[in-house]
């Protein structure tokens, strides 16, 4: 299956301890620039249009249904929420970008905050850009890619909600998306495919994240 990744028993054990252990926790919600964490540990984040499944993915990765607040209502996440895996690595859940159903001033403020966050902070090692498998890449996603190409932070695409489309439609989408990203520079070539609902593709994302930790890197082929 598209969602699968092959891991050794030792890697699997490491990932289970890291993501499903008791030491995963919420750190804080941040509503302005001054609140960004200034810690040396690697940080990764989940970005994407509203409702693509960012908060649900954090919950699925950590096996904790209520860690990040997910909801049917687009615009659920309204702050940058920091979570930590054992203090060694931080994960940030962002509000959706391009959300248009709130008052304009609020939308502008969120979008400004997200852009400030994404631009040039050295500890931010990878931006996972989530794309709803039913919708594919939109103009706003490509605008964000162009901005990230300028600042040079690596971003990687995660196709979410793969349970909502057929296997054939999914493999066509992966093919189409790989073509579409060829014109971008800082994009990671491997496209990840997940379903938080059906718990598919989670180890692929966990692996990418754990690769920022030296102990895991020693066990793995990390690119
Ligand atoms: P904002 O915070 O508003 O930007 O949204 P978000 O990207 O955090 O999305 P969220 O995780 O809140 O999920 C939005 C909706 O999609 C919820 O109703 C979830 O239950 C649903 N959803 C998320 N992931 C999946 C998935 O893998 N499969 C299916 N079928 N539904 C999903
Ligand atoms: Mg959210």
PDB file of C-alpha atoms and ligand atoms in Angstrom:
ATOM      1  CA  UNK A   1       0.000   0.000   0.000  1.00  0.00           C
ATOM      2  CA  UNK A   2       1.035   3.571  -0.693  1.00  0.00           C
ATOM      3  CA  UNK A   3       0.895   4.387   2.994  1.00  0.00           C
ATOM      4  CA  UNK A   4       3.393   1.696   4.065  1.00  0.00           C
ATOM      5  CA  UNK A   5       7.030   2.066   5.031  1.00  0.00           C
ATOM      6  CA  UNK A   6       9.368  -0.777   5.936  1.00  0.00           C
ATOM      7  CA  UNK A   7      10.958  -0.452   9.349  1.00  0.00           C
ATOM      8  CA  UNK A   8      13.075  -2.788  11.437  1.00  0.00           C
ATOM      9  CA  UNK A   9      11.797  -4.025  14.807  1.00  0.00           C
ATOM     10  CA  UNK A  10      14.331  -1.756  16.526  1.00  0.00           C
ATOM     11  CA  UNK A  11      13.136   1.318  14.622  1.00  0.00           C
ATOM     12  CA  UNK A  12       9.531   0.463  15.352  1.00  0.00           C
ATOM     13  CA  UNK A  13      10.265   0.085  19.011  1.00  0.00           C
ATOM     14  CA  UNK A  14      12.028   3.481  19.071  1.00  0.00           C
ATOM     15  CA  UNK A  15       9.109   5.184  17.328  1.00  0.00           C
ATOM     16  CA  UNK A  16       6.550   3.587  19.628  1.00  0.00           C
ATOM     17  CA  UNK A  17       8.411   4.737  22.710  1.00  0.00           C
ATOM     18  CA  UNK A  18       8.894   8.230  21.338  1.00  0.00           C
ATOM     19  CA  UNK A  19       5.383   8.889  20.053  1.00  0.00           C
ATOM     20  CA  UNK A  20       3.172   6.647  22.130  1.00  0.00           C
ATOM     21  CA  UNK A  21       4.976   6.973  25.455  1.00  0.00           C
ATOM     22  CA  UNK A  22       3.871   8.970  28.443  1.00  0.00           C
ATOM     23  CA  UNK A  23       6.222  11.844  27.835  1.00  0.00           C
ATOM     24  CA  UNK A  24       4.383  13.462  24.952  1.00  0.00           C
ATOM     25  CA  UNK A  25       2.778  16.668  26.146  1.00  0.00           C
ATOM     26  CA  UNK A  26       1.233  19.993  25.256  1.00  0.00           C
ATOM     27  CA  UNK A  27       3.602  22.888  25.962  1.00  0.00           C
ATOM     28  CA  UNK A  28       1.719  26.071  25.132  1.00  0.00           C
ATOM     29  CA  UNK A  29      -0.489  27.944  22.711  1.00  0.00           C
ATOM     30  CA  UNK A  30       0.979  31.027  21.094  1.00  0.00           C
ATOM     31  CA  UNK A  31      -0.964  33.911  19.617  1.00  0.00           C
ATOM     32  CA  UNK A  32       1.812  36.328  18.695  1.00  0.00           C
ATOM     33  CA  UNK A  33       5.369  36.532  17.482  1.00  0.00           C
ATOM     34  CA  UNK A  34       6.850  37.018  20.978  1.00  0.00           C
ATOM     35  CA  UNK A  35       5.462  33.676  22.092  1.00  0.00           C
ATOM     36  CA  UNK A  36       7.481  31.556  19.632  1.00  0.00           C
ATOM     37  CA  UNK A  37       9.683  29.115  21.524  1.00  0.00           C
ATOM     38  CA  UNK A  38      13.327  29.972  21.391  1.00  0.00           C
ATOM     39  CA  UNK A  39      14.749  26.549  22.186  1.00  0.00           C
ATOM     40  CA  UNK A  40      17.667  24.827  20.457  1.00  0.00           C
ATOM     41  CA  UNK A  41      15.885  21.482  20.028  1.00  0.00           C
ATOM     42  CA  UNK A  42      14.660  20.608  16.548  1.00  0.00           C
ATOM     43  CA  UNK A  43      11.155  21.686  15.749  1.00  0.00           C
ATOM     44  CA  UNK A  44       8.788  20.503  13.032  1.00  0.00           C
ATOM     45  CA  UNK A  45       5.334  21.785  12.217  1.00  0.00           C
ATOM     46  CA  UNK A  46       2.118  20.869  10.481  1.00  0.00           C
ATOM     47  CA  UNK A  47       0.745  23.482   8.125  1.00  0.00           C
ATOM     48  CA  UNK A  48      -1.985  23.460   5.503  1.00  0.00           C
ATOM     49  CA  UNK A  49      -5.368  24.805   4.593  1.00  0.00           C
ATOM     50  CA  UNK A  50      -8.059  24.806   7.208  1.00  0.00           C
ATOM     51  CA  UNK A  51      -9.696  21.432   7.876  1.00  0.00           C
ATOM     52  CA  UNK A  52      -7.086  19.292   6.078  1.00  0.00           C
ATOM     53  CA  UNK A  53      -6.481  17.287   9.253  1.00  0.00           C
ATOM     54  CA  UNK A  54      -3.431  18.840  10.980  1.00  0.00           C
ATOM     55  CA  UNK A  55      -4.682  18.456  14.543  1.00  0.00           C
ATOM     56  CA  UNK A  56      -6.079  14.987  13.811  1.00  0.00           C
ATOM     57  CA  UNK A  57      -2.682  13.886  12.503  1.00  0.00           C
ATOM     58  CA  UNK A  58      -0.956  14.988  15.717  1.00  0.00           C
ATOM     59  CA  UNK A  59      -3.504  13.013  17.695  1.00  0.00           C
ATOM     60  CA  UNK A  60      -3.083   9.952  15.480  1.00  0.00           C
ATOM     61  CA  UNK A  61       0.734  10.105  15.607  1.00  0.00           C
ATOM     62  CA  UNK A  62       0.700  10.220  19.389  1.00  0.00           C
ATOM     63  CA  UNK A  63      -2.231   7.863  19.890  1.00  0.00           C
ATOM     64  CA  UNK A  64      -3.948  10.508  22.015  1.00  0.00           C
ATOM     65  CA  UNK A  65      -7.346  11.480  20.695  1.00  0.00           C
ATOM     66  CA  UNK A  66      -7.622  14.738  22.623  1.00  0.00           C
ATOM     67  CA  UNK A  67      -4.059  16.063  22.560  1.00  0.00           C
ATOM     68  CA  UNK A  68      -4.670  18.576  19.763  1.00  0.00           C
ATOM     69  CA  UNK A  69      -8.158  19.944  19.267  1.00  0.00           C
ATOM     70  CA  UNK A  70      -9.657  18.724  16.017  1.00  0.00           C
ATOM     71  CA  UNK A  71     -13.076  19.590  14.697  1.00  0.00           C
ATOM     72  CA  UNK A  72     -15.394  19.592  11.780  1.00  0.00           C
ATOM     73  CA  UNK A  73     -15.539  23.374  11.866  1.00  0.00           C
ATOM     74  CA  UNK A  74     -12.774  24.884   9.727  1.00  0.00           C
ATOM     75  CA  UNK A  75     -10.721  27.307  11.795  1.00  0.00           C
ATOM     76  CA  UNK A  76     -10.712  25.186  14.933  1.00  0.00           C
ATOM     77  CA  UNK A  77      -7.052  25.752  15.697  1.00  0.00           C
ATOM     78  CA  UNK A  78      -6.605  29.459  16.332  1.00  0.00           C
ATOM     79  CA  UNK A  79      -3.154  29.606  17.889  1.00  0.00           C
ATOM     80  CA  UNK A  80       0.163  27.933  17.254  1.00  0.00           C
ATOM     81  CA  UNK A  81       0.139  24.968  19.609  1.00  0.00           C
ATOM     82  CA  UNK A  82       3.462  23.533  20.735  1.00  0.00           C
ATOM     83  CA  UNK A  83       3.793  19.897  21.749  1.00  0.00           C
ATOM     84  CA  UNK A  84       6.928  18.119  22.841  1.00  0.00           C
ATOM     85  CA  UNK A  85       8.182  14.590  22.413  1.00  0.00           C
ATOM     86  CA  UNK A  86      10.168  14.048  25.558  1.00  0.00           C
ATOM     87  CA  UNK A  87      11.674  17.555  25.551  1.00  0.00           C
ATOM     88  CA  UNK A  88      14.011  16.552  22.707  1.00  0.00           C
ATOM     89  CA  UNK A  89      11.867  17.696  19.847  1.00  0.00           C
ATOM     90  CA  UNK A  90       8.948  20.060  19.405  1.00  0.00           C
ATOM     91  CA  UNK A  91       5.942  19.698  17.100  1.00  0.00           C
ATOM     92  CA  UNK A  92       3.763  22.672  16.253  1.00  0.00           C
ATOM     93  CA  UNK A  93       0.138  22.563  15.143  1.00  0.00           C
ATOM     94  CA  UNK A  94      -0.643  25.664  13.093  1.00  0.00           C
ATOM     95  CA  UNK A  95      -3.982  27.288  12.348  1.00  0.00           C
ATOM     96  CA  UNK A  96      -5.124  26.663   8.792  1.00  0.00           C
ATOM     97  CA  UNK A  97      -3.905  29.145   6.220  1.00  0.00           C
ATOM     98  CA  UNK A  98      -6.164  30.871   3.773  1.00  0.00           C
ATOM     99  CA  UNK A  99      -9.180  30.408   5.996  1.00  0.00           C
ATOM    100  CA  UNK A 100     -11.829  32.698   4.588  1.00  0.00           C
ATOM    101  CA  UNK A 101     -14.886  32.250   6.786  1.00  0.00           C
ATOM    102  CA  UNK A 102     -13.769  34.437   9.701  1.00  0.00           C
ATOM    103  CA  UNK A 103     -13.673  38.260   9.849  1.00  0.00           C
ATOM    104  CA  UNK A 104     -11.017  39.584   7.482  1.00  0.00           C
ATOM    105  CA  UNK A 105      -8.948  41.248  10.209  1.00  0.00           C
ATOM    106  CA  UNK A 106      -8.703  37.937  12.023  1.00  0.00           C
ATOM    107  CA  UNK A 107      -7.778  36.032   8.876  1.00  0.00           C
ATOM    108  CA  UNK A 108      -5.077  38.585   8.063  1.00  0.00           C
ATOM    109  CA  UNK A 109      -3.681  38.370  11.594  1.00  0.00           C
ATOM    110  CA  UNK A 110      -3.521  34.552  11.506  1.00  0.00           C
ATOM    111  CA  UNK A 111      -1.982  34.469   8.078  1.00  0.00           C
ATOM    112  CA  UNK A 112       0.597  37.045   9.160  1.00  0.00           C
ATOM    113  CA  UNK A 113       1.443  35.010  12.257  1.00  0.00           C
ATOM    114  CA  UNK A 114       1.766  31.781  10.274  1.00  0.00           C
ATOM    115  CA  UNK A 115       4.017  33.415   7.719  1.00  0.00           C
ATOM    116  CA  UNK A 116       6.191  34.948  10.456  1.00  0.00           C
ATOM    117  CA  UNK A 117       6.470  31.557  12.080  1.00  0.00           C
ATOM    118  CA  UNK A 118       7.353  29.709   8.880  1.00  0.00           C
ATOM    119  CA  UNK A 119       9.992  32.185   7.779  1.00  0.00           C
ATOM    120  CA  UNK A 120      13.544  31.621   8.876  1.00  0.00           C
ATOM    121  CA  UNK A 121      13.815  30.280  12.407  1.00  0.00           C
ATOM    122  CA  UNK A 122      16.858  28.040  12.574  1.00  0.00           C
ATOM    123  CA  UNK A 123      15.356  25.338  14.780  1.00  0.00           C
ATOM    124  CA  UNK A 124      12.448  24.795  12.375  1.00  0.00           C
ATOM    125  CA  UNK A 125      13.744  21.765  10.519  1.00  0.00           C
ATOM    126  CA  UNK A 126      10.797  20.674   8.448  1.00  0.00           C
ATOM    127  CA  UNK A 127       7.354  21.896   7.565  1.00  0.00           C
ATOM    128  CA  UNK A 128       4.852  19.194   6.800  1.00  0.00           C
ATOM    129  CA  UNK A 129       2.310  20.650   4.427  1.00  0.00           C
ATOM    130  CA  UNK A 130      -0.908  18.713   4.639  1.00  0.00           C
ATOM    131  CA  UNK A 131      -3.082  18.393   1.570  1.00  0.00           C
ATOM    132  CA  UNK A 132      -6.552  16.836   1.597  1.00  0.00           C
ATOM    133  CA  UNK A 133      -6.416  13.848  -0.800  1.00  0.00           C
ATOM    134  CA  UNK A 134      -9.824  14.758  -2.171  1.00  0.00           C
ATOM    135  CA  UNK A 135      -8.666  18.224  -3.222  1.00  0.00           C
ATOM    136  CA  UNK A 136      -4.979  18.079  -4.167  1.00  0.00           C
ATOM    137  CA  UNK A 137      -2.715  21.125  -4.355  1.00  0.00           C
ATOM    138  CA  UNK A 138      -4.458  24.499  -4.430  1.00  0.00           C
ATOM    139  CA  UNK A 139      -3.185  27.910  -5.459  1.00  0.00           C
ATOM    140  CA  UNK A 140      -2.669  28.973  -1.827  1.00  0.00           C
ATOM    141  CA  UNK A 141      -0.493  25.890  -1.193  1.00  0.00           C
ATOM    142  CA  UNK A 142       1.659  26.801  -4.153  1.00  0.00           C
ATOM    143  CA  UNK A 143       1.966  30.379  -2.885  1.00  0.00           C
ATOM    144  CA  UNK A 144       3.229  29.034   0.438  1.00  0.00           C
ATOM    145  CA  UNK A 145       5.708  26.774  -1.411  1.00  0.00           C
ATOM    146  CA  UNK A 146       7.045  29.778  -3.314  1.00  0.00           C
ATOM    147  CA  UNK A 147       7.505  31.684  -0.057  1.00  0.00           C
ATOM    148  CA  UNK A 148       9.270  28.712   1.555  1.00  0.00           C
ATOM    149  CA  UNK A 149      11.541  28.289  -1.461  1.00  0.00           C
ATOM    150  CA  UNK A 150      12.732  31.846  -0.813  1.00  0.00           C
ATOM    151  CA  UNK A 151      13.499  31.206   2.865  1.00  0.00           C
ATOM    152  CA  UNK A 152      14.920  27.756   2.207  1.00  0.00           C
ATOM    153  CA  UNK A 153      13.181  25.651   4.866  1.00  0.00           C
ATOM    154  CA  UNK A 154      12.485  22.108   3.667  1.00  0.00           C
ATOM    155  CA  UNK A 155       8.834  21.263   3.381  1.00  0.00           C
ATOM    156  CA  UNK A 156       7.248  17.896   2.726  1.00  0.00           C
ATOM    157  CA  UNK A 157       3.805  17.042   1.459  1.00  0.00           C
ATOM    158  CA  UNK A 158       1.456  14.798   3.399  1.00  0.00           C
ATOM    159  CA  UNK A 159      -1.680  13.710   1.562  1.00  0.00           C
ATOM    160  CA  UNK A 160      -4.286  13.305   4.298  1.00  0.00           C
ATOM    161  CA  UNK A 161      -7.671  11.556   4.570  1.00  0.00           C
ATOM    162  CA  UNK A 162      -6.545   8.846   2.148  1.00  0.00           C
ATOM    163  CA  UNK A 163      -9.472   6.741   3.389  1.00  0.00           C
ATOM    164  CA  UNK A 164     -11.797   9.092   1.536  1.00  0.00           C
ATOM    165  CA  UNK A 165     -10.657   8.165  -1.987  1.00  0.00           C
ATOM    166  CA  UNK A 166     -10.005   4.940  -3.918  1.00  0.00           C
ATOM    167  CA  UNK A 167      -6.543   3.397  -4.192  1.00  0.00           C
ATOM    168  CA  UNK A 168      -6.479   4.239  -7.898  1.00  0.00           C
ATOM    169  CA  UNK A 169      -7.417   7.887  -7.311  1.00  0.00           C
ATOM    170  CA  UNK A 170      -4.770   8.039  -4.609  1.00  0.00           C
ATOM    171  CA  UNK A 171      -1.964   6.699  -6.776  1.00  0.00           C
ATOM    172  CA  UNK A 172      -3.011   9.075  -9.577  1.00  0.00           C
ATOM    173  CA  UNK A 173      -2.900  11.952  -7.100  1.00  0.00           C
ATOM    174  CA  UNK A 174       0.569  11.005  -5.882  1.00  0.00           C
ATOM    175  CA  UNK A 175       1.756  10.917  -9.496  1.00  0.00           C
ATOM    176  CA  UNK A 176       0.108  14.241 -10.364  1.00  0.00           C
ATOM    177  CA  UNK A 177       1.421  15.905  -7.209  1.00  0.00           C
ATOM    178  CA  UNK A 178       4.982  14.701  -7.851  1.00  0.00           C
ATOM    179  CA  UNK A 179       4.797  16.322 -11.275  1.00  0.00           C
ATOM    180  CA  UNK A 180       3.392  19.540  -9.851  1.00  0.00           C
ATOM    181  CA  UNK A 181       6.123  19.928  -7.238  1.00  0.00           C
ATOM    182  CA  UNK A 182       8.957  19.610  -9.727  1.00  0.00           C
ATOM    183  CA  UNK A 183       9.052  23.355 -10.217  1.00  0.00           C
ATOM    184  CA  UNK A 184       9.632  24.012  -6.508  1.00  0.00           C
ATOM    185  CA  UNK A 185      13.027  24.007  -4.876  1.00  0.00           C
ATOM    186  CA  UNK A 186      12.944  23.304  -1.145  1.00  0.00           C
ATOM    187  CA  UNK A 187      10.287  20.596  -1.339  1.00  0.00           C
ATOM    188  CA  UNK A 188      11.217  17.115  -0.130  1.00  0.00           C
ATOM    189  CA  UNK A 189      10.666  14.688  -3.022  1.00  0.00           C
ATOM    190  CA  UNK A 190       8.996  11.960  -0.935  1.00  0.00           C
ATOM    191  CA  UNK A 191       5.253  12.438  -0.697  1.00  0.00           C
ATOM    192  CA  UNK A 192       3.707  10.924   2.427  1.00  0.00           C
ATOM    193  CA  UNK A 193       0.194   9.495   2.451  1.00  0.00           C
ATOM    194  CA  UNK A 194      -1.857   9.139   5.630  1.00  0.00           C
ATOM    195  CA  UNK A 195      -5.237   8.455   7.103  1.00  0.00           C
ATOM    196  CA  UNK A 196      -5.613   9.525  10.719  1.00  0.00           C
ATOM    197  CA  UNK A 197      -9.026   7.914  10.737  1.00  0.00           C
ATOM    198  CA  UNK A 198      -7.778   4.479   9.637  1.00  0.00           C
ATOM    199  CA  UNK A 199      -4.323   4.930  11.211  1.00  0.00           C
ATOM    200  CA  UNK A 200      -2.488   4.471   7.917  1.00  0.00           C
ATOM    201  CA  UNK A 201       0.864   5.935   6.954  1.00  0.00           C
ATOM    202  CA  UNK A 202       1.610   7.102  10.491  1.00  0.00           C
ATOM    203  CA  UNK A 203       4.967   5.332  10.770  1.00  0.00           C
ATOM    204  CA  UNK A 204       6.101   7.077   7.592  1.00  0.00           C
ATOM    205  CA  UNK A 205       5.535  10.473   9.241  1.00  0.00           C
ATOM    206  CA  UNK A 206       6.943   9.326  12.592  1.00  0.00           C
ATOM    207  CA  UNK A 207      10.082   8.137  10.793  1.00  0.00           C
ATOM    208  CA  UNK A 208      10.595  11.497   9.046  1.00  0.00           C
ATOM    209  CA  UNK A 209      10.252  13.328  12.356  1.00  0.00           C
ATOM    210  CA  UNK A 210      12.435  10.944  14.365  1.00  0.00           C
ATOM    211  CA  UNK A 211      15.183  11.411  11.775  1.00  0.00           C
ATOM    212  CA  UNK A 212      15.892  14.754  13.462  1.00  0.00           C
ATOM    213  CA  UNK A 213      16.997  12.863  16.559  1.00  0.00           C
ATOM    214  CA  UNK A 214      20.545  11.542  16.644  1.00  0.00           C
ATOM    215  CA  UNK A 215      19.691   8.289  18.424  1.00  0.00           C
ATOM    216  CA  UNK A 216      17.197   7.379  15.726  1.00  0.00           C
ATOM    217  CA  UNK A 217      19.429   8.526  12.892  1.00  0.00           C
ATOM    218  CA  UNK A 218      21.999   5.956  13.983  1.00  0.00           C
ATOM    219  CA  UNK A 219      19.429   3.180  13.457  1.00  0.00           C
ATOM    220  CA  UNK A 220      18.088   4.399  10.140  1.00  0.00           C
ATOM    221  CA  UNK A 221      18.633   5.517   6.602  1.00  0.00           C
ATOM    222  CA  UNK A 222      17.659   9.138   7.041  1.00  0.00           C
ATOM    223  CA  UNK A 223      17.942  11.491   4.080  1.00  0.00           C
TER     224      UNK A 223
HETATM  225  P1  LIG B   1      -7.997  23.718  11.384  1.00  0.00           P
HETATM  226  O1  LIG B   1      -7.487  23.666  12.786  1.00  0.00           O
HETATM  227  O2  LIG B   1      -9.355  24.304  11.279  1.00  0.00           O
HETATM  228  O3  LIG B   1      -7.042  24.335  10.421  1.00  0.00           O
HETATM  229  O4  LIG B   1      -8.241  22.188  10.878  1.00  0.00           O
HETATM  230  P2  LIG B   1      -7.228  20.960  10.932  1.00  0.00           P
HETATM  231  O5  LIG B   1      -6.374  20.940   9.701  1.00  0.00           O
HETATM  232  O6  LIG B   1      -6.521  20.875  12.236  1.00  0.00           O
HETATM  233  O7  LIG B   1      -8.244  19.719  10.771  1.00  0.00           O
HETATM  234  P3  LIG B   1      -8.797  18.753  11.917  1.00  0.00           P
HETATM  235  O8  LIG B   1      -7.733  17.819  12.375  1.00  0.00           O
HETATM  236  O9  LIG B   1      -9.515  19.553  12.930  1.00  0.00           O
HETATM  237  O10 LIG B   1      -9.807  17.846  11.060  1.00  0.00           O
HETATM  238  C1  LIG B   1     -10.858  18.412  10.301  1.00  0.00           C
HETATM  239  C2  LIG B   1     -11.912  17.354  10.037  1.00  0.00           C
HETATM  240  O11 LIG B   1     -11.397  16.313   9.198  1.00  0.00           O
HETATM  241  C3  LIG B   1     -12.407  16.654  11.306  1.00  0.00           C
HETATM  242  O12 LIG B   1     -13.812  16.457  11.188  1.00  0.00           O
HETATM  243  C4  LIG B   1     -11.664  15.339  11.295  1.00  0.00           C
HETATM  244  O13 LIG B   1     -12.373  14.289  11.951  1.00  0.00           O
HETATM  245  C5  LIG B   1     -11.566  15.060   9.804  1.00  0.00           C
HETATM  246  N1  LIG B   1     -10.393  14.217   9.501  1.00  0.00           N
HETATM  247  C6  LIG B   1      -9.108  14.471   9.852  1.00  0.00           C
HETATM  248  N2  LIG B   1      -8.293  13.489   9.410  1.00  0.00           N
HETATM  249  C7  LIG B   1      -9.077  12.585   8.785  1.00  0.00           C
HETATM  250  C8  LIG B   1      -8.810  11.333   8.122  1.00  0.00           C
HETATM  251  O14 LIG B   1      -7.706  10.818   8.019  1.00  0.00           O
HETATM  252  N3  LIG B   1      -9.885  10.707   7.548  1.00  0.00           N
HETATM  253  C9  LIG B   1     -11.154  11.221   7.615  1.00  0.00           C
HETATM  254  N4  LIG B   1     -12.122  10.535   7.009  1.00  0.00           N
HETATM  255  N5  LIG B   1     -11.439  12.378   8.250  1.00  0.00           N
HETATM  256  C10 LIG B   1     -10.418  13.050   8.834  1.00  0.00           C
HETATM  257 MG1  LIG B   2      -6.393  22.256  13.742  1.00  0.00          MG
END
